Amino acid sequence: MEDMVGNTNPSLQQRQKQRHHQESESQSQQPNKKKPRKIRGAQARGRATTMGPIRTQKGAGGSGELALCLSSRRNMCINERVMSESDREAVDAACRSMTASWVVEHARQHPGSNTETCTYFDSFQEAGESTSMPSGVYDLEELKKWGQTRGWCPYYLARQAINHANVLVFNYQYMIDPKVAKMVSKELEAESIVVFDEAHNIDSVCIEALSVKINERGLEQATRSIGRLSSEVTRIKASDSQRLNQEYQNLVNGLIDQGLLDAPANDTSLASNVLAPDVLNESVPGNIRRAEHFIRFMKKVVDHLKNRLKSITGPNGGVTSETPLAFLHRMTNGTSLEVKPLRFAYSRLNSLLRTLQVSNMDDFNSLGDVADFSTLLATYSEGVAKFAIIMEPNGSNIPGASDPCIQLSCLDSSLAIAPIFKRFSSVIITSGTLSPIDLYPKLLQFEPCISESLNMSTFRPCIRPLIFSRGSDQLAVSTRYEDRNDIGVVRNYGSMLVRLCNVIPDGVVAFFTSYSYMEQLVSEWDATGVLQDLTKAKLVFIETKDVVETTLALDNYRRACDSGRGAVFLSVARGKVSEGINFDRHYGRAVVMFGVPFQYTLSHVLRARLEFLQTHYQIREADFLNFDALRQTSQCVGRVIRSKTDYGLMILADNRYNRHDKRSKLPKWILQFLGAHCLNLSTDQGIQQVQQFLRLMGQPIDQKALQSVLLTVEEAKLMNPQMPATTSNTSGGNGGMMVESRS
């Protein structure tokens, strides 16, 4: 749910009052029952905004509860030398080089050496179990500030405080991605309440978590990494053979039984992509226990993948799709390797890297991808093919660039989330754009105990969705393949945007279906003078694939809006801006969606997934493509309205939105304002509606009407989370609750 604070939908409010009354009575009968932990998964850019409502509900820490926001080292580190690194991988490597157990031990045993350690981590370790945090709500900045005052590392402090916190807010990957979940969320109780916020694309997150892509450059890097490992093993055998012998004995006695996978927190690396129930709980096969044997084993795997890439780039090559079982059969025949050792490849590699005391894991990422590919391939090759191996001679997004790649693509989004439904008793999936809401249980394979879509509670018609289907010359506008390059469509889109910017004050955000189409339109608008007319009305800023450039553009866009000059931001559906940047108040008085943002239907990975959904879940190709496009549209236009006093225009510029099968998939809170007078408009008709809406919204706010849709003090006290509360089992072991709302 976008914002439950202040949501006063009458029926919902009444149910909330009844629920809290029942919970209070239930808790009075069970005074010693421990309150369940709340876990909230959010998009990467949504964690900070998530903490605001939690802080409002908890008060200034008086509830005795601890709420934490978790993130990566790059976002939490306070060591100046580490933070001087350029990217996330370099930050992780610099941190490990100062906090790894062998580095800390060497510095302790040789005080006069030049071994550099982190003073914050050292102080944190010296404090030991006494490193407790007072109750309160801590976002990333507050956690860093509190750690700095104590001289403790915020990153490891948060990792330790997980077991004591009542509320945890972190990225989806902390729950869904097996690599991270095994390190972070494995200690969470089954009674915890798990909330996936902004979960409109949760199926895509699940698929990405179990997919691996390897290109030619990565395989070359893996070969170099194997050479480095071989040299390091030779060196260690000559100087400290006992270390390798100890590892061998641990592997003989059982990798998991010896706790080799449960390394100290400062030595922990990413686990395998294999889901916890599918991990083999037995000893590593004998033919990869010795370090030198395992290195030769991985070299054979890398060489085989190189040969497969060469076969698709030759004169008789081309795009190839295989089942995991067929690919694995060719691999074992071509390399004489057994299947079982492949299942242990990733865990065995991590064990070897720890034994060799490698701090800079970034240098071995490509080899880790190969090991992860091998482990997933061998683990999920049998039964129903829920994965596909796609080999493309040109997997690059850059036109004309040759980049052959092999991709192990997960086709079933329910695979990654199934352990969560099974483990936790209460799972809530919520977003403002879960439409159509009945398709998510099919994609994720669960039975929702509650499934509800709510209207927006408002005191005035604060949004105006409009469907522009024709230009001023009555020519239909659309981005369908056969129409998008038509000079009339390009001209009408440009004229439409210029006229909108002339009548709409402050900020306007325009979304396009892809980067290439946006670049094409901007280029043609520049050649025909449309761009010059646009810059007379507002300053123009453009989203690019470079994060730094886009961040600077956004900052200057906001400055232009603040100064009164006004600005238009040209962005892309499925881009960074559409997923997490809010354009509230004067930063977004209108959002224009040029076209219907369908996925690239010629993608071989997408084709494989569509075939899987049709065969196994009876989800038709057209239904899924429409569903996916409309949820992206909803996500884009939803950027414009963020509070009850806010207002904005939502303009859908494509005649296909007039069709019932398209617009019916929009969220309920948008459809409630989409009347017949908003459909099938020409540019001239639409401009009239825009002016009428802006005149209406420009009037002073009726404070009495506003108060009628807000909670009273008594109602707020009734729903105060400080009151004793219990929760019932909402998922039954394999279910959950879904809510779609925009307050």
XYZ file of C-alpha atoms in Angstrom:
743
model
C 0.000 0.000 0.000
C 1.482 3.315 -0.985
C 0.599 5.160 2.231
C -1.597 3.724 4.927
C -1.160 6.732 7.205
C -4.306 8.818 6.924
C -6.109 6.364 4.641
C -9.725 6.813 5.620
C -11.643 4.734 3.141
C -14.805 4.351 5.274
C -15.100 0.574 5.079
C -11.368 0.097 5.539
C -11.258 2.468 8.491
C -14.096 0.642 10.222
C -12.371 -2.717 9.723
C -9.143 -1.271 11.147
C -10.964 -0.114 14.272
C -12.580 -3.530 14.712
C -9.276 -5.316 14.113
C -7.392 -3.271 16.706
C -10.199 -3.771 19.224
C -10.085 -7.545 18.674
C -6.299 -7.576 18.880
C -6.360 -5.656 22.141
C -8.783 -8.158 23.680
C -6.761 -11.087 22.360
C -3.525 -9.669 23.766
C -5.086 -9.117 27.189
C -5.834 -12.835 27.296
C -2.227 -13.693 26.257
C -0.071 -11.121 28.109
C 3.192 -13.049 27.714
C 3.022 -13.705 23.980
C 5.910 -12.128 22.061
C 4.943 -9.567 19.444
C 5.768 -10.679 15.902
C 8.586 -9.027 14.007
C 7.663 -6.846 10.998
C 9.799 -7.132 7.873
C 9.250 -4.706 5.022
C 10.836 -5.267 1.646
C 11.074 -2.157 -0.495
C 12.593 -1.048 -3.761
C 16.206 0.133 -3.474
C 15.197 3.803 -3.718
C 12.157 3.398 -1.472
C 13.823 2.503 1.812
C 14.234 6.087 3.033
C 10.602 7.022 2.347
C 9.460 3.796 3.997
C 10.987 4.794 7.334
C 8.924 8.007 7.506
C 5.526 6.396 8.216
C 7.181 3.944 10.628
C 8.705 6.849 12.554
C 5.347 8.620 12.631
C 3.611 5.547 14.029
C 6.310 4.644 16.556
C 6.798 8.166 17.861
C 10.144 9.297 19.177
C 11.269 5.876 20.306
C 8.907 5.717 23.239
C 7.366 2.436 22.161
C 10.427 0.431 23.210
C 10.714 -1.004 19.707
C 13.728 -0.991 17.400
C 13.265 -0.311 13.670
C 16.248 -0.616 11.323
C 16.932 0.096 7.666
C 19.554 -2.228 6.147
C 21.653 -1.692 3.050
C 25.027 -2.395 1.436
C 28.455 -1.270 2.588
C 28.442 1.527 0.033
C 25.386 3.116 1.672
C 26.386 2.451 5.294
C 30.178 2.717 5.510
C 31.685 5.707 7.381
C 35.362 4.895 6.785
C 36.725 7.713 4.622
C 39.288 5.577 2.788
C 36.707 2.960 1.860
C 34.156 5.552 0.742
C 36.712 7.144 -1.580
C 36.331 4.112 -3.885
C 34.328 4.622 -7.065
C 31.793 1.777 -7.175
C 30.053 -0.797 -4.991
C 32.419 -3.671 -5.797
C 35.472 -1.552 -4.985
C 33.884 -0.444 -1.693
C 33.197 -4.072 -0.728
C 36.769 -5.075 -1.607
C 38.289 -2.196 0.375
C 36.133 -3.048 3.391
C 37.079 -6.735 3.315
C 40.771 -5.866 2.970
C 40.565 -4.172 6.391
C 37.998 -6.327 8.220
C 38.692 -9.930 7.124
C 39.446 -12.167 10.099
C 42.966 -12.992 8.873
C 43.755 -9.291 8.392
C 42.548 -8.411 11.884
C 44.455 -11.347 13.389
C 47.674 -10.408 11.582
C 47.407 -6.817 12.801
C 46.839 -8.040 16.359
C 49.839 -10.369 16.306
C 52.135 -7.848 14.572
C 51.353 -4.418 16.071
C 54.267 -2.768 14.305
C 53.338 -3.963 10.830
C 51.810 -1.802 8.121
C 48.595 -3.858 8.091
C 45.695 -1.418 7.782
C 42.484 -2.149 9.652
C 39.236 -0.271 10.153
C 39.081 1.533 13.500
C 35.272 1.480 13.453
C 35.175 -2.279 12.950
C 37.880 -2.826 15.593
C 35.904 -0.787 18.138
C 32.759 -2.698 17.254
C 34.508 -6.038 17.816
C 36.022 -4.897 21.117
C 32.583 -3.947 22.414
C 31.359 -7.473 21.568
C 27.881 -8.418 22.760
C 27.465 -5.076 24.529
C 26.909 -3.360 21.168
C 23.190 -2.935 21.715
C 21.130 -0.109 20.268
C 18.493 1.932 22.094
C 14.939 1.668 20.879
C 13.935 3.979 18.071
C 13.596 4.253 14.305
C 16.877 4.359 12.375
C 17.137 5.090 8.685
C 20.519 4.864 6.928
C 21.678 8.374 7.822
C 20.638 8.087 11.466
C 22.291 4.679 11.760
C 25.527 6.069 10.329
C 25.376 9.081 12.639
C 24.745 6.904 15.703
C 27.586 4.554 14.737
C 29.955 7.479 14.241
C 29.251 8.904 17.698
C 30.057 5.518 19.257
C 32.951 4.779 16.924
C 31.254 1.570 15.732
C 30.807 0.295 12.184
C 27.142 0.882 11.160
C 27.183 -1.958 8.617
C 28.171 -4.720 11.051
C 26.216 -3.075 13.856
C 23.037 -3.379 11.774
C 23.890 -6.988 10.882
C 24.141 -7.831 14.575
C 21.051 -5.818 15.532
C 18.864 -7.791 13.120
C 18.128 -10.359 15.813
C 16.936 -7.655 18.236
C 14.966 -5.373 15.908
C 11.171 -5.390 15.843
C 10.924 -3.788 12.396
C 13.338 -4.353 9.501
C 13.273 -2.460 6.202
C 15.481 -3.642 3.366
C 15.658 -4.425 -0.329
C 13.696 -7.317 -1.868
C 16.934 -9.233 -2.468
C 17.433 -9.685 1.280
C 14.404 -11.982 1.221
C 14.133 -13.297 -2.336
C 17.694 -13.665 -3.632
C 19.127 -16.885 -2.118
C 22.633 -15.414 -2.263
C 21.760 -12.667 0.212
C 18.846 -14.269 2.056
C 21.016 -17.078 3.420
C 23.241 -14.490 5.091
C 20.714 -11.932 6.320
C 17.229 -13.342 6.797
C 17.951 -16.938 7.813
C 17.481 -16.127 11.529
C 14.071 -14.478 11.154
C 11.203 -16.165 12.973
C 8.376 -17.894 11.139
C 5.909 -15.627 12.994
C 7.403 -12.530 11.371
C 5.097 -10.400 9.220
C 6.663 -9.938 5.776
C 5.484 -6.990 3.660
C 6.610 -6.578 0.049
C 5.957 -2.912 -0.677
C 5.884 -1.488 -4.228
C 5.634 -5.124 -5.346
C 4.162 -4.576 -8.800
C 7.250 -6.165 -10.404
C 7.949 -8.818 -7.791
C 7.738 -11.604 -10.380
C 10.569 -10.000 -12.355
C 12.685 -9.693 -9.203
C 12.135 -13.397 -8.488
C 13.247 -14.367 -11.988
C 16.350 -12.168 -11.921
C 17.384 -13.672 -8.578
C 17.721 -17.134 -10.150
C 19.170 -16.153 -13.530
C 22.834 -16.016 -14.574
C 24.310 -14.418 -17.695
C 27.857 -15.144 -18.895
C 29.514 -13.426 -21.860
C 32.778 -13.963 -23.708
C 34.640 -11.314 -21.760
C 33.506 -12.873 -18.486
C 34.858 -16.265 -19.534
C 38.238 -14.714 -20.364
C 38.262 -13.098 -16.934
C 37.348 -16.459 -15.372
C 40.333 -18.067 -17.124
C 42.651 -15.429 -15.652
C 41.105 -15.976 -12.212
C 41.770 -19.719 -12.471
C 45.408 -18.947 -13.261
C 45.649 -16.704 -10.198
C 44.087 -19.366 -7.993
C 46.516 -21.972 -9.294
C 49.506 -19.733 -8.539
C 48.167 -18.913 -5.081
C 47.583 -22.585 -4.242
C 51.146 -23.396 -5.308
C 52.444 -20.597 -3.079
C 50.376 -21.658 -0.070
C 51.437 -25.303 -0.466
C 55.046 -24.175 -0.188
C 54.570 -21.746 2.718
C 51.530 -22.928 4.702
C 50.358 -26.342 3.506
C 48.587 -26.924 6.828
C 45.906 -24.450 5.800
C 45.015 -26.454 2.672
C 45.172 -29.737 4.577
C 42.772 -28.390 7.198
C 40.326 -27.360 4.495
C 40.566 -30.819 2.930
C 39.740 -32.500 6.248
C 36.761 -30.198 6.744
C 35.471 -31.117 3.303
C 35.957 -34.825 3.990
C 33.956 -34.547 7.213
C 31.142 -32.578 5.593
C 30.919 -29.009 4.353
C 27.759 -28.110 6.239
C 28.283 -30.312 9.297
C 31.608 -28.590 10.014
C 30.006 -25.155 9.733
C 32.327 -24.178 6.907
C 29.509 -22.294 5.233
C 28.816 -20.345 8.438
C 31.904 -18.159 8.339
C 32.335 -15.118 10.631
C 30.230 -12.136 9.597
C 33.285 -10.245 8.355
C 34.351 -13.214 6.174
C 30.928 -14.076 4.779
C 30.599 -13.967 1.001
C 27.508 -14.348 -1.157
C 25.968 -17.801 -0.985
C 24.870 -19.874 -3.966
C 21.749 -19.026 -5.953
C 20.358 -22.471 -5.093
C 17.302 -22.242 -2.846
C 17.813 -23.500 0.706
C 15.550 -26.591 0.395
C 17.533 -27.742 -2.661
C 21.024 -27.519 -1.134
C 22.664 -30.941 -0.770
C 23.326 -31.602 2.914
C 26.287 -33.916 2.423
C 30.030 -33.972 1.913
C 31.705 -32.459 -1.125
C 32.540 -35.139 -3.743
C 36.067 -36.459 -3.484
C 37.178 -35.366 -6.948
C 36.960 -31.636 -6.075
C 38.135 -31.703 -2.449
C 41.771 -31.034 -3.269
C 42.310 -27.428 -4.332
C 44.342 -28.342 -7.409
C 41.703 -30.889 -8.484
C 38.930 -28.309 -8.156
C 40.902 -25.766 -10.194
C 41.313 -28.272 -13.041
C 37.604 -29.072 -12.723
C 36.612 -25.406 -13.147
C 39.023 -24.989 -16.051
C 37.209 -27.750 -17.937
C 33.861 -26.045 -17.292
C 35.130 -22.671 -18.523
C 36.711 -24.214 -21.632
C 33.461 -26.009 -22.466
C 31.457 -22.777 -22.197
C 33.973 -21.042 -24.452
C 33.558 -23.777 -27.051
C 29.776 -23.451 -26.902
C 30.062 -19.703 -27.513
C 32.356 -20.303 -30.487
C 29.804 -22.692 -31.971
C 27.071 -20.015 -32.049
C 29.305 -17.278 -33.483
C 30.521 -19.361 -36.435
C 29.029 -19.364 -39.948
C 26.579 -22.119 -38.967
C 25.735 -20.561 -35.623
C 22.799 -18.511 -34.413
C 20.514 -18.150 -31.443
C 20.090 -21.474 -29.640
C 17.694 -22.455 -26.867
C 18.067 -25.651 -24.841
C 16.617 -27.182 -21.722
C 18.986 -27.447 -18.739
C 18.950 -31.248 -19.055
C 20.040 -31.158 -22.715
C 22.759 -28.588 -22.012
C 24.004 -30.570 -19.020
C 24.092 -33.773 -21.077
C 26.293 -32.107 -23.700
C 28.534 -30.671 -20.984
C 29.120 -33.998 -19.234
C 29.744 -35.762 -22.554
C 32.137 -33.076 -23.746
C 34.148 -32.758 -20.524
C 33.793 -36.212 -18.903
C 32.705 -34.426 -15.717
C 30.127 -35.853 -13.328
C 26.926 -34.022 -12.478
C 27.177 -34.156 -8.686
C 30.403 -32.105 -8.341
C 28.782 -29.368 -10.427
C 26.157 -28.924 -7.710
C 28.932 -28.047 -5.238
C 30.918 -25.757 -7.567
C 29.873 -22.438 -6.012
C 30.216 -23.540 -2.383
C 33.573 -25.163 -3.110
C 34.836 -21.973 -4.756
C 33.820 -19.872 -1.742
C 35.565 -22.330 0.560
C 38.774 -22.118 -1.474
C 38.723 -18.311 -1.568
C 38.375 -18.194 2.222
C 41.172 -20.714 2.649
C 43.446 -18.658 0.403
C 42.385 -15.562 2.379
C 41.277 -13.601 -0.678
C 39.938 -10.172 0.291
C 39.303 -8.664 -3.145
C 36.385 -10.847 -4.236
C 35.663 -8.501 -7.143
C 38.528 -10.073 -9.108
C 36.764 -13.453 -8.987
C 33.207 -12.354 -9.837
C 33.323 -13.849 -13.336
C 34.580 -17.186 -12.039
C 31.852 -17.022 -9.397
C 29.260 -16.563 -12.155
C 30.550 -19.699 -13.901
C 30.402 -21.668 -10.637
C 26.916 -20.326 -9.922
C 25.808 -21.234 -13.458
C 27.124 -24.778 -12.965
C 25.446 -25.204 -9.581
C 22.045 -23.981 -10.777
C 22.293 -26.033 -13.968
C 23.016 -29.279 -12.131
C 20.466 -28.631 -9.372
C 17.449 -27.758 -11.528
C 18.019 -29.910 -14.611
C 15.495 -32.624 -13.743
C 11.709 -32.547 -13.719
C 9.670 -29.763 -15.321
C 12.002 -27.403 -17.177
C 11.641 -24.197 -15.143
C 14.842 -22.807 -16.649
C 16.037 -22.257 -20.204
C 19.535 -21.948 -21.629
C 19.587 -19.155 -24.221
C 22.763 -18.720 -26.292
C 22.909 -15.581 -28.424
C 25.728 -14.554 -30.785
C 24.895 -10.914 -30.079
C 23.572 -10.380 -26.587
C 24.663 -6.744 -26.383
C 22.213 -3.864 -26.081
C 24.539 -1.711 -28.191
C 23.612 -1.854 -31.910
C 26.355 -3.404 -34.018
C 28.404 -4.619 -31.045
C 29.237 -8.331 -30.945
C 28.894 -9.835 -27.481
C 28.058 -13.572 -27.537
C 26.552 -14.776 -24.281
C 25.023 -17.765 -22.525
C 22.110 -17.096 -20.202
C 20.586 -19.471 -17.696
C 17.168 -17.874 -17.409
C 14.596 -18.758 -14.770
C 11.112 -19.014 -16.280
C 9.054 -19.597 -13.131
C 8.814 -16.629 -10.760
C 7.160 -18.786 -8.085
C 10.372 -20.754 -7.592
C 12.211 -18.013 -5.672
C 9.299 -16.865 -3.524
C 7.922 -20.319 -2.635
C 10.294 -20.768 0.375
C 9.066 -17.431 1.770
C 5.413 -18.473 1.588
C 6.303 -21.795 3.170
C 8.446 -20.372 5.952
C 6.565 -17.266 7.108
C 3.013 -17.337 8.392
C 2.091 -13.808 7.251
C 3.130 -12.457 3.853
C 1.640 -9.259 2.395
C 2.178 -8.162 -1.214
C 1.145 -4.561 -1.732
C 1.509 -1.748 -4.249
C -0.467 1.000 -5.890
C -0.250 -0.804 -9.235
C -1.205 -4.473 -8.670
C -3.551 -4.633 -11.638
C -5.043 -6.940 -12.608
C -4.694 -8.232 -9.088
C -5.925 -11.756 -9.910
C -2.907 -12.500 -12.135
C -0.314 -12.359 -9.346
C -1.497 -15.549 -7.580
C -1.076 -17.390 -10.897
C 2.417 -16.016 -11.489
C 3.589 -16.664 -7.924
C 1.534 -19.834 -7.366
C -0.168 -19.093 -4.049
C -3.693 -18.815 -2.698
C -4.310 -15.360 -1.183
C -6.342 -15.305 2.004
C -7.214 -11.674 1.289
C -7.124 -9.965 -2.097
C -8.406 -6.411 -2.249
C -8.147 -3.350 -4.481
C -9.077 -0.047 -2.853
C -10.198 3.300 -4.217
C -8.334 6.494 -3.450
C -9.738 8.342 -0.435
C -9.858 11.988 -1.455
C -11.859 15.138 -0.836
C -11.615 16.388 -4.442
C -10.938 14.922 -7.919
C -7.195 15.497 -7.564
C -6.114 13.485 -10.612
C -7.350 13.709 -14.177
C -6.443 10.764 -16.434
C -6.859 11.677 -20.106
C -6.479 9.472 -23.180
C -5.139 11.385 -26.186
C -5.830 9.219 -29.221
C -5.576 11.829 -32.006
C -3.515 14.851 -32.860
C -4.884 18.260 -33.817
C -5.101 17.037 -37.423
C -7.263 14.076 -36.281
C -4.500 11.609 -37.206
C -4.384 8.664 -34.792
C -1.262 8.560 -32.603
C 0.334 5.312 -31.510
C 3.755 3.759 -30.923
C 2.840 0.419 -32.469
C 5.637 -0.820 -34.712
C 3.994 0.063 -38.025
C 3.037 3.605 -36.897
C 5.833 4.838 -34.649
C 8.052 6.152 -37.470
C 5.214 7.863 -39.326
C 6.068 11.541 -39.770
C 2.519 12.502 -38.783
C 2.758 10.629 -35.477
C 6.161 12.168 -34.695
C 4.841 15.655 -35.510
C 1.672 15.201 -33.438
C 3.579 13.892 -30.419
C 5.903 16.893 -30.564
C 3.077 19.393 -30.997
C 1.156 17.708 -28.177
C 4.064 18.039 -25.728
C 4.742 21.673 -26.664
C 1.101 22.682 -26.193
C 0.903 20.858 -22.865
C 4.038 22.595 -21.617
C 2.571 25.959 -22.646
C -0.511 25.555 -20.415
C 0.808 23.416 -17.523
C 2.824 25.259 -14.857
C 6.002 24.022 -13.160
C 7.135 20.446 -13.893
C 6.055 17.996 -16.599
C 7.414 14.438 -16.877
C 7.207 12.578 -20.197
C 7.806 8.831 -20.448
C 8.716 6.986 -23.652
C 8.578 3.264 -24.391
C 12.363 2.851 -24.785
C 15.639 4.751 -24.870
C 15.977 4.236 -28.617
C 12.496 5.609 -29.341
C 13.068 8.613 -27.073
C 16.360 9.373 -28.823
C 14.695 9.007 -32.231
C 11.862 11.408 -31.366
C 14.165 13.982 -29.773
C 16.422 13.875 -32.836
C 13.510 14.407 -35.233
C 11.993 17.120 -33.029
C 15.333 18.910 -33.088
C 15.470 18.728 -36.883
C 11.917 20.063 -37.303
C 12.151 22.872 -34.728
C 9.822 21.259 -32.163
C 12.595 21.034 -29.575
C 13.302 24.755 -29.914
C 9.620 25.537 -29.289
C 9.700 23.230 -26.273
C 12.700 24.984 -24.725
C 10.887 28.321 -24.993
C 8.164 26.970 -22.708
C 10.303 24.954 -20.269
C 13.854 23.786 -19.728
C 14.401 20.274 -21.088
C 16.175 17.487 -19.173
C 16.708 13.921 -20.364
C 17.249 10.621 -18.543
C 20.244 8.625 -19.798
C 21.595 5.174 -18.990
C 24.338 6.805 -16.914
C 23.242 7.058 -13.265
C 25.415 10.090 -12.494
C 24.134 12.042 -15.506
C 20.532 11.236 -14.629
C 21.044 12.273 -11.000
C 22.463 15.634 -12.087
C 19.611 16.106 -14.560
C 17.041 15.420 -11.831
C 18.705 17.873 -9.468
C 18.701 20.630 -12.078
C 15.119 19.759 -13.052
C 13.999 20.351 -9.458
C 15.972 23.599 -9.292
C 14.241 24.813 -12.458
C 10.841 24.002 -10.950
C 11.747 25.709 -7.660
C 12.850 28.863 -9.463
C 9.544 29.141 -11.329
C 11.098 28.627 -14.776
C 9.451 25.249 -15.168
C 10.946 22.133 -16.730
C 10.100 18.989 -18.663
C 11.892 15.732 -17.895
C 12.085 13.192 -20.724
C 12.322 9.704 -19.273
C 11.835 6.031 -20.120
C 9.355 3.438 -18.855
C 11.190 0.633 -16.977
C 14.039 3.081 -16.343
C 15.509 4.294 -13.060
C 13.204 7.301 -12.827
C 9.972 5.379 -13.396
C 10.684 2.933 -10.567
C 11.603 5.116 -7.633
C 11.601 8.879 -8.199
C 8.592 10.804 -6.942
C 7.483 14.003 -8.679
C 5.203 15.382 -5.998
C 3.727 18.875 -5.778
C 5.078 21.351 -8.370
C 7.737 18.874 -9.516
C 5.071 16.910 -11.386
C 1.869 18.638 -12.379
C 1.511 16.274 -15.329
C 2.854 12.958 -16.563
C 2.662 12.147 -20.273
C 2.994 8.505 -21.333
C 3.888 8.314 -25.027
C 2.751 4.876 -26.191
C 2.155 1.530 -24.498
C 5.418 0.213 -22.961
C 5.350 -3.394 -24.156
C 8.422 -5.535 -23.633
C 10.602 -6.328 -26.643
C 8.616 -9.287 -27.945
C 11.478 -10.623 -30.102
C 13.569 -11.261 -26.989
C 14.379 -14.980 -26.857
C 14.316 -14.969 -23.054
C 10.848 -13.400 -23.062
C 9.625 -15.861 -25.702
C 10.781 -18.768 -23.537
C 8.967 -17.368 -20.504
C 5.754 -16.722 -22.440
C 5.781 -20.297 -23.689
C 6.298 -21.571 -20.138
C 3.403 -19.484 -18.769
C 1.094 -20.667 -21.549
C 2.013 -24.337 -21.121
C 2.092 -24.659 -17.340
C -0.087 -21.839 -15.944
C -2.492 -21.285 -18.871
C -1.636 -17.577 -19.013
C -2.031 -16.432 -22.605
C 0.750 -14.478 -24.268
C -1.443 -11.452 -25.011
C -2.800 -11.381 -21.444
C 0.667 -11.322 -19.897
C 2.054 -8.732 -22.321
C -0.928 -6.424 -21.732
C -0.682 -6.934 -17.977
C 3.031 -6.158 -17.969
C 2.689 -3.064 -20.158
C -0.182 -1.596 -18.161
C 1.509 -2.088 -14.796
C 4.493 -0.179 -16.168
C 2.148 2.549 -17.388
C 0.505 2.747 -13.965
C 3.887 2.943 -12.299
C 4.909 5.842 -14.543
C 1.766 7.938 -14.159
C 1.627 7.192 -10.429
C 4.761 9.309 -9.923
C 2.617 12.454 -10.116
C 0.370 12.069 -7.043
C 1.911 11.515 -3.602
C -0.460 13.045 -1.019
C -4.057 14.070 -0.419
C -3.378 17.743 -1.112
C -1.376 17.018 -4.269
C -2.877 17.026 -7.762
C -1.770 16.145 -11.266
C -2.651 15.154 -14.816
C -2.120 11.657 -16.221
C -2.024 11.781 -20.018
C -1.951 8.514 -21.969
C -0.984 9.367 -25.542
C -1.849 6.313 -27.635
C -5.162 5.312 -29.226
C -4.747 1.750 -27.899
C -5.573 2.974 -24.377
C -9.150 3.482 -25.593
C -9.574 -0.279 -25.924
C -11.293 -1.923 -22.990
C -8.713 -4.704 -22.708
C -6.069 -2.025 -22.074
C -7.674 0.567 -19.841
C -9.520 -2.025 -17.721
C -6.135 -3.196 -16.442
C -5.366 0.196 -14.917
C -5.580 0.356 -11.094
C -8.917 1.013 -9.486
C -7.762 4.319 -8.007
C -7.109 5.613 -11.549
C -10.249 4.131 -13.116
C -12.457 5.899 -10.554
C -11.525 9.211 -12.240
C -11.481 7.938 -15.850
C -14.934 8.902 -17.097
C -16.295 8.791 -20.636
C -15.384 12.466 -21.105
C -11.696 11.526 -20.654
C -11.588 8.998 -23.522
C -10.686 9.283 -27.210
C -9.571 12.912 -27.103
C -7.809 14.920 -29.764
C -5.015 17.271 -28.725
C -7.377 20.280 -28.881
C -10.045 18.569 -26.753
C -7.428 17.388 -24.288
C -5.918 20.858 -23.855
C -9.371 22.200 -22.950
C -9.746 19.515 -20.271
C -6.251 20.280 -18.965
C -7.058 23.982 -18.582
C -10.373 23.219 -16.889
C -8.719 20.849 -14.416
C -5.907 23.280 -13.560
C -8.405 26.102 -12.914
C -10.321 23.830 -10.542
C -7.216 22.651 -8.687
C -5.869 26.202 -8.457
C -8.605 27.172 -5.987
C -7.802 27.286 -2.236
C -8.114 23.963 -0.448
C -11.334 23.472 1.511
C -9.862 22.664 4.926
C -13.167 21.336 6.230
C -13.422 18.891 3.321
C -9.796 17.885 3.857
C -10.411 17.110 7.529
C -13.304 14.855 6.561
C -10.919 12.352 4.937
C -8.255 12.439 7.663
C -8.161 10.432 10.865
C -9.231 12.158 14.052
C -6.983 12.131 17.114
C -9.173 9.471 18.729
C -9.037 7.259 15.632
C -5.271 7.659 15.430
C -4.928 6.634 19.073
C -7.145 3.634 18.430
C -4.785 2.393 15.713
C -1.591 3.282 17.602
C 0.857 0.377 17.115
C 2.020 0.807 20.741
C -1.151 -0.963 21.797
C -0.721 -4.738 22.367
C -1.379 -6.629 19.155
C -1.335 -10.152 17.825
C -1.561 -11.481 14.326
C -3.338 -14.452 12.873
C -1.910 -16.863 10.327
C -2.763 -15.155 7.047
C -0.977 -17.458 4.661
C -1.674 -20.957 5.815
C 1.829 -22.027 4.889
C 1.574 -21.219 1.192
C -0.591 -18.148 0.845
C -0.559 -14.432 1.478
C -2.456 -11.183 1.334
C -2.527 -8.718 -1.549
C -3.636 -5.088 -1.303
C -3.719 -2.463 -4.052
C -4.303 1.071 -2.854
C -3.290 4.698 -3.259
C -4.266 6.857 -0.291
